[in-house]
Short mmCIF file of C-alpha atoms in Angstrom, two decimals:
data_model
loop_
_atom_site.label_atom_id
_atom_site.label_comp_id
_atom_site.label_asym_id
_atom_site.label_seq_id
_atom_site.Cartn_x
_atom_site.Cartn_y
_atom_site.Cartn_z
CA SER A 276 -11.20 -37.82 34.08
CA TYR A 277 -10.06 -34.72 32.22
CA LEU A 278 -13.38 -34.23 30.46
CA VAL A 279 -15.26 -34.70 33.73
CA LEU A 280 -13.21 -31.92 35.30
CA ARG A 281 -13.52 -29.80 32.16
CA TYR A 282 -17.32 -29.91 32.11
CA ALA A 283 -17.92 -29.87 35.89
CA GLU A 284 -19.28 -26.74 37.44
CA GLY A 285 -16.98 -25.08 39.93
CA ASP A 286 -18.86 -26.02 43.08
CA LYS A 287 -19.78 -29.57 42.00
CA VAL A 288 -16.44 -30.99 40.87
CA SER A 289 -16.22 -33.69 43.54
CA GLN A 290 -19.82 -34.76 42.87
CA SER A 291 -19.15 -34.98 39.13
CA VAL A 292 -15.98 -37.03 39.68
CA GLY A 293 -17.91 -39.33 42.04
CA PHE A 294 -20.60 -39.91 39.43
CA TYR A 295 -17.88 -40.57 36.84
CA TYR A 296 -16.28 -43.29 38.95
CA MET A 297 -19.68 -44.75 39.87
CA ALA A 298 -20.67 -44.93 36.19
CA ASN A 299 -17.29 -46.42 35.30
CA ALA A 300 -17.69 -49.16 37.94
CA ALA A 301 -21.29 -49.87 36.84
CA GLY A 302 -20.14 -50.15 33.22
CA ARG A 303 -17.38 -52.57 34.12
CA LEU A 304 -19.76 -54.69 36.20
CA SER A 305 -22.45 -54.79 33.52
CA GLY A 306 -19.84 -55.54 30.84
CA THR A 307 -18.44 -58.40 32.87
CA LEU A 308 -21.89 -59.86 33.52
CA CYS A 309 -23.04 -59.46 29.91
CA SER A 310 -19.89 -60.96 28.43
CA GLY A 311 -20.10 -63.87 30.86
CA ALA A 312 -23.72 -64.47 29.92
CA ILE A 313 -22.95 -64.27 26.20
CA TYR A 314 -19.98 -66.63 26.56
CA SER A 315 -22.00 -69.13 28.61
CA TYR A 316 -25.27 -69.18 26.72
CA VAL A 317 -24.38 -68.73 23.05
CA ASP A 318 -23.11 -72.26 22.51
CA PRO A 319 -21.89 -74.12 25.60
CA ALA A 320 -20.50 -76.98 23.50
CA PHE A 321 -18.32 -74.76 21.31
CA SER A 322 -16.58 -72.10 23.43
CA THR A 323 -14.83 -70.24 20.59
CA ARG A 324 -18.21 -69.22 19.19
CA GLY A 325 -19.01 -67.64 22.56
CA MET A 326 -15.75 -65.68 22.45
CA GLY A 327 -16.60 -64.45 18.97
CA TRP A 328 -19.93 -63.12 20.19
CA CYS A 329 -18.17 -61.41 23.11
CA TYR A 330 -15.88 -59.64 20.64
CA LEU A 331 -18.85 -58.57 18.53
CA ALA A 332 -20.66 -57.24 21.61
CA GLY A 333 -17.52 -55.29 22.58
CA ALA A 334 -17.22 -53.84 19.08
CA ALA A 335 -20.89 -52.80 19.14
CA SER A 336 -20.37 -51.12 22.53
CA SER A 337 -17.33 -49.24 21.22
CA LEU A 338 -19.29 -48.10 18.17
CA MET A 339 -22.12 -46.81 20.36
CA ALA A 340 -19.64 -44.93 22.57
CA THR A 341 -18.07 -43.36 19.47
CA LEU A 342 -21.46 -42.23 18.18
CA VAL A 343 -22.38 -40.71 21.54
CA THR A 344 -19.03 -38.89 21.67
CA TYR A 345 -19.77 -37.21 18.35
CA LEU A 346 -22.93 -35.73 19.90
CA ILE A 347 -20.92 -33.78 22.50
CA LYS A 348 -20.89 -30.10 21.61
CA ASP A 349 -17.67 -28.37 22.64
CA ASP A 350 -17.53 -25.41 20.31
CA ALA A 351 -16.38 -22.96 22.97
CA ALA A 352 -12.81 -24.16 23.48
CA GLY A 353 -12.17 -26.80 20.87
CA LEU A 354 -10.76 -30.23 21.57
CA GLN A 355 -7.11 -30.29 22.49
CA CYS A 356 -4.91 -33.36 22.70
CA ASP A 357 -1.79 -32.29 24.58
CA ALA A 358 -0.03 -29.56 22.57
CA CYS A 359 -1.74 -30.13 19.22
CA MET A 360 -5.22 -28.87 18.42
CA CYS A 361 -7.47 -31.64 17.10
CA ILE A 362 -10.52 -29.48 16.54
CA GLU A 363 -10.17 -25.73 16.51
CA ALA A 364 -12.44 -23.58 18.62
CA SER A 365 -15.23 -21.86 16.79
CA GLN A 366 -14.84 -18.15 16.26
CA PRO A 367 -17.72 -15.85 17.13
CA ASP A 368 -19.42 -14.31 14.15
CA GLU A 369 -18.12 -10.84 13.49
CA VAL A 370 -20.72 -8.18 12.98
CA GLU A 371 -19.92 -5.93 10.07
CA GLY A 372 -20.80 -2.34 10.72
#
């Protein structure tokens, strides 16, 4: 939620938060349906194989989310985790006179 508020424009905060929760609910629903389908159809006779495929699908989803997160450009303020700075903000180039 913090990043949604951080990147939301001043007059569209409630709309951005609404889209965030809608996307979160859609992701949970699609994840539930996909994992159920994988578990059911991979090998109905051997259920542990279905669970293994569910774990692999979850790991692949986490990897994709990590890769997408690296594409976010936040050079203006840096990325802060509580009091410590994880990634420092970029400094504007100084023009030498």
